Coordinates of C-alpha atoms in Angstrom, one line a residue:
M1 CA -27.2 14.8 -8.5
E2 CA -24.1 14.3 -6.3
M3 CA -24.0 11.0 -4.6
K4 CA -24.3 11.5 -0.6
V5 CA -22.8 9.0 1.5
E6 CA -24.4 9.6 5.2
V7 CA -22.9 7.7 8.6
V8 CA -26.6 5.9 10.8
L9 CA -25.1 3.4 12.7
K10 CA -22.0 3.8 15.2
E11 CA -20.6 0.2 17.7
I12 CA -17.9 -0.8 18.9
I13 CA -17.5 -4.4 18.6
K14 CA -15.5 -7.2 20.2
P15 CA -14.1 -10.0 20.2
S16 CA -17.0 -12.7 21.0
S17 CA -14.4 -14.2 23.8
P18 CA -12.0 -12.8 25.8
T19 CA -8.5 -12.3 25.4
P20 CA -6.6 -14.8 27.7
P21 CA -4.3 -13.0 30.1
H22 CA -0.8 -13.8 28.4
H23 CA -1.6 -12.2 25.4
K24 CA -2.6 -9.2 27.5
T25 CA 0.2 -7.9 26.7
F26 CA 1.4 -8.1 22.6
N27 CA 5.0 -6.1 22.6
L28 CA 5.1 -4.4 18.7
S29 CA 8.8 -5.9 16.4
F30 CA 11.1 -3.0 15.7
F31 CA 9.1 -2.7 12.4
D32 CA 6.2 -1.5 13.9
Q33 CA 7.4 1.4 15.9
I34 CA 9.1 2.9 13.2
A35 CA 6.7 3.1 10.7
P36 CA 4.1 5.3 10.5
P37 CA 1.2 6.3 13.2
I38 CA -1.6 6.3 10.4
Y39 CA -4.3 3.9 9.1
I40 CA -3.9 1.9 5.7
P41 CA -6.7 2.5 4.1
L42 CA -8.9 -1.0 2.3
V43 CA -12.2 -0.9 -0.1
L44 CA -13.8 -3.7 -1.0
Y45 CA -16.8 -3.4 -3.4
Y46 CA -19.5 -5.3 -3.6
T47 CA -22.5 -5.8 -6.8
N48 CA -25.2 -7.9 -4.9
D49 CA -29.0 -8.1 -4.3
N50 CA -29.6 -10.2 -1.0
D51 CA -30.4 -8.9 1.9
N52 CA -28.5 -6.6 2.8
K53 CA -29.4 -6.4 6.9
S54 CA -29.3 -10.6 7.1
L55 CA -25.8 -9.0 5.1
R56 CA -24.7 -6.9 7.9
D57 CA -25.0 -9.0 10.5
V58 CA -23.3 -12.3 9.7
I59 CA -20.2 -8.7 9.4
K60 CA -20.0 -8.2 12.9
K61 CA -20.8 -11.2 14.3
S62 CA -18.2 -13.0 12.0
L63 CA -16.3 -9.5 12.8
S64 CA -16.5 -10.2 16.6
E65 CA -15.2 -13.6 15.5
S66 CA -12.0 -12.9 13.5
L67 CA -11.4 -10.3 16.8
T68 CA -10.6 -13.3 19.2
R69 CA -7.3 -14.2 16.9
F70 CA -6.3 -10.9 15.8
Y71 CA -7.0 -9.9 19.1
P72 CA -4.2 -6.7 19.8
L73 CA -6.5 -5.3 17.0
A74 CA -9.2 -4.8 19.9
G75 CA -7.2 -3.0 21.3
R76 CA -5.0 0.6 22.4
I77 CA -1.5 1.0 21.7
N78 CA 0.3 1.6 24.9
D79 CA 1.6 5.6 26.0
D80 CA 5.4 4.0 25.2
N81 CA 4.5 3.3 22.0
S82 CA 6.5 0.2 21.8
S83 CA 3.7 -2.4 22.9
V84 CA -0.2 -2.6 22.7
D85 CA -2.1 -3.8 25.4
C86 CA -4.6 -6.2 24.5
N87 CA -7.5 -4.8 26.5
D88 CA -10.7 -5.5 24.4
D89 CA -12.2 -2.2 24.5
G90 CA -12.7 -2.8 20.6
V91 CA -13.1 -1.8 17.0
D92 CA -15.2 1.2 15.1
Y93 CA -18.7 -0.3 13.5
L94 CA -20.4 1.7 10.9
E95 CA -22.5 1.8 9.0
A96 CA -24.1 4.2 5.8
K97 CA -26.2 4.7 3.1
V98 CA -25.2 5.5 -0.4
T99 CA -27.8 8.1 -2.3
N100 CA -28.5 8.9 -5.3
G101 CA -26.0 6.7 -7.1
R102 CA -25.9 3.6 -8.0
L103 CA -22.4 1.1 -7.2
S104 CA -22.4 0.1 -10.5
Q105 CA -21.8 3.6 -11.9
L106 CA -19.2 4.5 -10.2
I107 CA -17.6 1.6 -11.2
K108 CA -17.6 1.8 -15.1
H109 CA -16.7 6.0 -13.9
P110 CA -15.0 6.2 -10.1
D111 CA -14.3 9.5 -8.8
I112 CA -11.3 9.0 -6.5
H113 CA -12.2 11.6 -4.0
V114 CA -16.0 10.4 -3.5
L115 CA -13.8 6.5 -2.4
E116 CA -13.2 8.3 0.5
R117 CA -16.4 8.7 2.1
F118 CA -16.6 5.2 1.4
L119 CA -14.1 4.9 4.6
P120 CA -14.3 5.6 8.8
C121 CA -11.5 7.6 9.2
E122 CA -9.5 9.8 7.2
P123 CA -6.2 7.3 7.0
Y124 CA -3.2 10.0 6.8
S125 CA -4.3 11.9 9.8
S126 CA -3.8 9.9 12.9
D127 CA -4.1 6.7 14.0
D128 CA -6.8 7.9 16.4
Q129 CA -8.7 9.9 14.6
S130 CA -11.4 7.6 13.5
K131 CA -15.0 8.7 13.3
G132 CA -16.4 6.9 15.7
N133 CA -13.6 6.2 19.2
S134 CA -9.9 7.2 18.7
K135 CA -7.5 5.1 19.5
V136 CA -8.9 2.2 17.8
L137 CA -6.4 0.6 15.4
L138 CA -9.3 -1.0 13.9
A139 CA -11.6 1.2 12.5
V140 CA -15.1 -0.4 9.3
Q141 CA -17.6 1.5 7.6
V142 CA -20.3 -0.5 6.1
N143 CA -21.9 1.4 3.2
V144 CA -25.3 0.4 1.6
F145 CA -25.9 1.6 -1.9
E146 CA -30.7 1.8 -1.3
D147 CA -31.0 2.6 -5.0
C148 CA -29.7 -1.2 -5.7
G149 CA -28.5 -3.0 -2.8
G150 CA -24.3 -2.4 -3.3
M151 CA -22.5 -2.2 -0.8
V152 CA -19.2 -0.9 0.0
I153 CA -16.5 -2.5 3.3
G154 CA -14.4 0.5 4.4
M155 CA -11.2 -1.0 6.5
C156 CA -8.9 1.6 8.2
I157 CA -6.6 -0.4 9.7
S158 CA -2.8 0.9 12.0
H159 CA 0.1 0.5 10.2
R160 CA 2.0 1.0 13.5
L161 CA 1.0 -3.3 13.7
A162 CA 0.2 -4.2 10.2
D163 CA 0.9 -3.6 6.4
A164 CA -0.8 -4.6 3.1
S165 CA 0.1 -7.5 3.3
S166 CA -1.2 -8.2 7.0
S167 CA -4.5 -7.0 5.9
A168 CA -5.0 -8.9 3.2
T169 CA -4.2 -11.2 5.7
F170 CA -7.3 -9.4 8.9
I171 CA -9.6 -9.3 5.7
N172 CA -9.4 -12.4 4.1
D173 CA -9.8 -14.6 7.8
W174 CA -12.9 -12.2 8.6
A175 CA -14.2 -13.2 5.4
A176 CA -13.8 -16.8 5.3
T177 CA -15.6 -16.5 8.9
A178 CA -18.4 -15.1 7.4
R179 CA -19.2 -17.9 5.0
G180 CA -18.0 -20.2 7.4
A181 CA -15.1 -21.5 5.1
T182 CA -14.0 -22.4 8.4
E183 CA -11.2 -24.8 6.4
Q184 CA -9.5 -21.7 4.8
I185 CA -9.2 -19.8 8.6
M186 CA -5.7 -18.9 9.1
V187 CA -4.8 -18.0 12.2
P188 CA -2.1 -15.4 12.2
C189 CA 1.5 -16.3 13.0
F190 CA 2.5 -13.3 15.5
E191 CA 6.6 -14.6 15.3
L192 CA 7.5 -11.1 14.1
P193 CA 8.4 -9.1 17.6
T194 CA 10.7 -11.7 18.9
L195 CA 12.6 -12.4 15.1
F196 CA 12.7 -8.7 15.5
P197 CA 12.6 -7.0 18.8
K198 CA 11.5 -3.8 19.6
V199 CA 14.4 -1.1 20.7
D200 CA 15.0 1.8 22.1
L201 CA 14.8 4.5 19.0
M202 CA 15.7 7.7 20.9
G203 CA 17.2 10.0 19.0
F204 CA 16.5 8.6 15.2
T205 CA 14.3 10.1 12.6
P206 CA 13.4 7.9 9.5
P207 CA 14.3 9.2 6.6
G208 CA 12.9 12.4 4.4
G209 CA 11.1 11.5 0.8
I210 CA 7.5 11.6 1.8
K211 CA 6.4 14.3 3.2
N212 CA 2.5 14.7 3.8
K213 CA 1.7 17.9 1.7
L214 CA -1.3 18.6 2.7
E215 CA -1.0 22.2 4.8
Q216 CA 1.4 23.0 1.9
Q217 CA 0.8 22.9 -0.7
L218 CA -2.5 21.3 -3.7
L219 CA -1.6 17.4 -4.2
V220 CA -3.6 15.5 -6.4
T221 CA -3.6 11.6 -7.1
K222 CA -5.0 10.1 -11.1
R223 CA -5.8 6.7 -11.6
F224 CA -4.2 4.6 -14.2
V225 CA -4.5 1.9 -15.7
F226 CA -2.6 -1.2 -17.5
D227 CA -4.0 -3.5 -18.8
A228 CA -3.3 -7.9 -19.2
S229 CA -2.5 -6.6 -22.9
K230 CA -0.6 -3.7 -22.6
I231 CA 1.7 -4.7 -20.2
A232 CA 2.7 -7.3 -22.3
E233 CA 3.0 -4.9 -24.8
L234 CA 5.7 -2.5 -22.6
K235 CA 7.4 -5.5 -21.7
K236 CA 8.3 -6.5 -25.3
R237 CA 9.1 -2.9 -25.3
I238 CA 11.7 -3.1 -23.1
S239 CA 13.1 -6.4 -24.1
I240 CA 13.9 -5.2 -27.8
A241 CA 15.6 -1.8 -26.5
A242 CA 17.5 -4.0 -24.3
N243 CA 18.3 -6.3 -27.0
S244 CA 19.1 -3.7 -29.4
N245 CA 21.6 -3.2 -26.9
G246 CA 22.8 -6.8 -26.0
G247 CA 20.8 -6.8 -23.1
L248 CA 19.6 -4.9 -19.2
I249 CA 23.1 -3.8 -17.9
I250 CA 22.7 -4.6 -14.4
D251 CA 25.7 -4.7 -12.3
N252 CA 27.9 -4.3 -15.4
I253 CA 26.3 -8.0 -15.8
Q254 CA 24.6 -9.1 -18.8
E255 CA 21.0 -10.3 -17.5
Y256 CA 18.5 -11.5 -20.3
P257 CA 14.7 -9.0 -20.3
M258 CA 12.7 -11.9 -18.3
M259 CA 10.8 -8.4 -15.8
T260 CA 7.7 -8.8 -13.9
R261 CA 5.0 -6.3 -14.3
V262 CA 5.5 -4.1 -11.5
E263 CA 9.2 -3.6 -12.5
A264 CA 8.1 -3.0 -16.0
V265 CA 5.8 -0.1 -14.9
S266 CA 7.8 0.8 -12.6
A267 CA 9.9 1.6 -14.5
F268 CA 7.4 3.1 -17.2
I269 CA 6.5 5.1 -15.1
W270 CA 9.9 6.3 -13.4
K271 CA 11.0 7.1 -16.8
R272 CA 7.6 9.4 -17.6
F273 CA 8.5 11.1 -15.1
V274 CA 11.8 12.1 -15.4
E275 CA 11.4 12.9 -18.5
L276 CA 8.9 15.1 -17.5
D277 CA 11.0 16.7 -14.6
Q278 CA 13.5 17.9 -17.3
A279 CA 11.0 19.7 -19.0
K280 CA 10.5 21.0 -16.7
V281 CA 14.0 22.1 -15.3
G282 CA 15.5 21.8 -18.6
V283 CA 17.8 18.7 -19.1
A284 CA 21.0 20.9 -19.0
A285 CA 20.2 21.8 -15.4
A286 CA 19.2 18.6 -14.6
A287 CA 21.7 16.4 -15.5
A288 CA 24.6 19.1 -13.5
A289 CA 22.4 19.0 -10.1
R290 CA 19.8 16.1 -9.5
V291 CA 19.8 12.7 -8.6
Y292 CA 17.1 10.5 -10.2
S293 CA 15.4 7.5 -7.2
V294 CA 13.5 5.0 -6.5
T295 CA 12.3 3.3 -3.5
H296 CA 10.3 -0.1 -3.9
A297 CA 8.9 -1.9 -0.1
V298 CA 10.4 -5.3 -0.7
N299 CA 7.2 -7.7 2.0
L300 CA 10.7 -9.6 3.7
R301 CA 8.2 -12.9 4.5
T302 CA 9.3 -14.5 1.1
R303 CA 13.0 -13.2 1.1
M304 CA 13.6 -14.1 5.5
V305 CA 15.6 -17.8 4.7
P306 CA 13.2 -20.3 5.9
P307 CA 10.4 -17.7 4.7
L308 CA 7.9 -16.4 7.1
P309 CA 4.4 -17.5 6.6
T310 CA 2.3 -14.9 4.9
N311 CA 0.0 -14.9 7.9
A312 CA 3.2 -13.7 9.7
F313 CA 1.2 -10.3 11.5
G314 CA 2.2 -7.2 11.4
N315 CA 5.7 -4.6 10.0
M316 CA 7.0 -6.7 7.1
Y317 CA 8.7 -4.9 4.8
N318 CA 12.0 -2.8 3.6
P319 CA 12.6 -0.3 1.2
A320 CA 14.7 -1.6 -2.6
F321 CA 15.6 1.3 -3.7
A322 CA 17.8 2.6 -7.0
L323 CA 18.8 5.7 -8.6
F324 CA 20.4 6.8 -11.4
M325 CA 22.8 9.9 -11.6
N326 CA 21.6 12.1 -13.8
T327 CA 24.0 12.8 -17.4
E328 CA 23.2 14.4 -20.5
D329 CA 24.2 10.8 -22.3
E330 CA 20.5 9.1 -23.0
K331 CA 21.1 6.0 -22.0
D332 CA 21.3 6.8 -18.9
H333 CA 17.8 6.4 -18.8
T334 CA 16.1 4.4 -21.4
Y335 CA 13.8 2.1 -20.4
P336 CA 16.1 -1.1 -20.2
N337 CA 18.3 0.1 -17.0
L338 CA 15.9 1.9 -15.6
V339 CA 14.5 -1.6 -15.9
G340 CA 17.7 -2.5 -14.2
K341 CA 18.7 -1.6 -11.6
V342 CA 14.6 -1.5 -10.7
K343 CA 15.0 -5.7 -10.8
E344 CA 18.3 -4.9 -9.0
A345 CA 17.3 -3.0 -5.8
I346 CA 14.7 -5.7 -5.3
K347 CA 17.6 -8.5 -5.9
K348 CA 19.3 -7.4 -3.2
I349 CA 16.3 -8.2 -0.5
D350 CA 17.4 -11.7 -0.4
G351 CA 17.0 -13.9 2.6
D352 CA 21.6 -12.4 3.7
H353 CA 19.8 -8.9 3.6
V354 CA 17.1 -9.9 6.2
R355 CA 19.2 -11.6 8.5
K356 CA 21.4 -7.9 8.9
L357 CA 18.5 -6.5 9.3
Q358 CA 17.9 -8.9 12.5
S359 CA 20.5 -6.2 13.7
T360 CA 19.1 -3.3 14.2
D361 CA 22.4 -1.1 14.2
A362 CA 22.9 -2.8 10.6
Y363 CA 19.2 -0.7 9.7
L364 CA 19.0 2.0 10.8
N365 CA 22.8 3.4 9.1
Y366 CA 20.3 1.9 5.8
M367 CA 18.2 4.6 6.5
K368 CA 20.7 7.2 7.9
Q369 CA 22.7 5.8 4.2
I370 CA 19.4 6.7 2.2
K371 CA 19.1 10.2 4.7
S372 CA 22.2 12.0 4.0
I373 CA 22.1 11.1 0.2
N374 CA 18.3 12.4 -0.5
S375 CA 19.7 15.1 1.8
S376 CA 23.3 16.3 0.0
G377 CA 23.2 19.9 -0.7
Q378 CA 25.5 18.8 -3.9
T379 CA 23.0 17.6 -5.3
S380 CA 18.6 17.7 -6.3
T381 CA 17.5 14.2 -5.6
V382 CA 14.3 13.7 -7.4
M383 CA 12.9 10.3 -5.6
L384 CA 9.2 8.0 -6.6
H385 CA 7.7 6.0 -3.6
F386 CA 6.3 2.8 -5.0
S387 CA 4.4 0.4 -3.0
S388 CA 2.3 -2.5 -4.4
W389 CA 0.1 -4.2 -3.5
C390 CA -0.9 -6.8 -6.2
R391 CA -0.7 -10.8 -5.8
F392 CA -2.9 -9.3 -2.8
P393 CA -5.3 -11.9 -2.2
L394 CA -7.7 -9.0 -2.0
Y395 CA -10.0 -9.6 -4.9
E396 CA -10.1 -13.3 -2.2
A397 CA -12.8 -11.9 0.0
D398 CA -16.0 -13.1 -0.1
F399 CA -17.7 -12.4 2.3
G400 CA -20.3 -15.3 1.3
W401 CA -22.4 -13.2 -1.2
G402 CA -19.7 -13.2 -3.6
K403 CA -15.2 -11.2 -4.6
P404 CA -15.9 -8.7 -4.8
T405 CA -16.0 -6.5 -8.5
W406 CA -13.0 -4.1 -7.6
A407 CA -10.9 -3.7 -4.8
T408 CA -9.2 -0.1 -4.3
T409 CA -7.3 2.0 -1.6
A410 CA -7.7 6.0 -1.5
P411 CA -5.3 9.1 -2.3
L412 CA -2.7 9.5 -0.8
P413 CA -1.7 13.4 0.8
F414 CA 2.2 12.2 0.3
D415 CA 3.9 13.8 -2.8
N416 CA 5.0 11.4 -6.0
V417 CA 4.1 8.2 -4.0
I418 CA 2.3 5.3 -6.5
V419 CA 0.6 3.0 -5.2
L420 CA 0.3 0.2 -7.7
M421 CA -2.9 -2.4 -7.5
D422 CA -3.7 -6.1 -8.9
T423 CA -6.9 -5.5 -12.4
R424 CA -9.9 -7.8 -11.1
S425 CA -8.2 -9.9 -13.9
G426 CA -4.9 -10.8 -12.1
D427 CA -3.1 -9.4 -14.7
G428 CA -3.1 -6.2 -15.3
I429 CA -2.1 -2.7 -13.6
E430 CA -4.1 0.0 -11.8
A431 CA -1.8 2.9 -11.2
W432 CA -2.3 5.5 -8.0
V433 CA -0.1 8.3 -9.2
N434 CA 0.2 11.1 -6.2
M435 CA 1.9 14.4 -7.2
T436 CA 1.4 17.9 -7.3
K437 CA -0.7 19.6 -9.3
E438 CA 1.3 21.5 -11.6
D439 CA 2.6 17.8 -12.4
M440 CA 0.1 16.1 -12.4
D441 CA -1.2 18.8 -15.0
E442 CA 1.6 16.8 -17.7
F443 CA 1.7 13.7 -17.0
Q444 CA -1.7 13.1 -17.4
L445 CA -1.0 14.4 -20.9
D446 CA 2.4 12.3 -21.6
K447 CA 1.4 11.0 -25.4
E448 CA 3.4 7.9 -24.1
L449 CA 2.0 7.1 -20.7
L450 CA -1.3 7.3 -22.3
A451 CA -0.9 4.5 -25.3
F452 CA -0.2 2.7 -22.5
V453 CA -2.8 3.1 -19.7
S454 CA -7.0 3.7 -19.7

């Protein structure tokens, strides 16, 4: 029988103490203003056999307490779309019972489209479409498996207030509050609106590339797992290829190919996608008319000078941008060359780059430059968009009954978007790949890909 998820309770959870008058208006930062009006979905899976009724009481009480520190989440976006009315209207809290299935089996044989049912809203339509009240900035759904006692916590947090890093900060504060670990409770830093003040964005349209295709064509999300041994094998293979050619070429400088697992996996997926595209359109046609590009969302907190703390709350990321003009020369898209391009793009997001971004004009000009490349009529740009959640401490979210067995996002209705997440061991990568059905039918059968994933 098909697993059934039935919502049995809907409530509003408000901060345990009122927000002080001097905090009633919270200005968004510039990066918040240009963030998409969607939710970031996060799902944590806990295998336990404790008294779920008492656990749910702990979850609600600690959520209320955490909201006193993360008070903007309990407010509502003002009509100006540049500030939050911190009115303590609260967040949506839902409880659901799960029948016809066991959590252990779901984790062992995941159906990623079933996972969407554990969320309190449709995350990618608009951030005012919760199953409970409208226009909430945070919604939570606690799902209890009746057959085994397992629990799944699904959370949707407005992208207009938080990025993935801030989402992890919030849920770990909430978990620490629940288990009474007061020394690990981290008061959020709300410094970003001061460092990157809101501006008048009239007339500016964010660049394209990530397009909602729900009404245009069928998209497919597949999860590919690179375990640590396969990543080591992949890095070794890239290193051997680089050394045989004298090292990685980065801005005409040869470097020893010391790459991160994220860089290695990103370049590998990029390479497989390029070859898929060339096979589809023909190598000669692709060489004459195609640009292959990658964006990588880079967390700016540690790249500022001095660095910002990890609890700096809000949106604080910037896309690193790499591309190559394809030719018939195979050297253009060898693994070492693509790793080098990814490394160099991320390397350029440094303290000086972040300092320049504090000038809004500089950032908008940068984004317009990317948009002009993508919209050039002389070439066809084929883009992949990566967002790495690796090293965000999602697996540390212990509410008092143990750390999660699994942490996931949800299927995305965007073309050519890849979310990279840690495996539970912390040294592997789960790649959540979103493509058109036509492309995925070919991509998931790629023999070279299948040699490295499970």
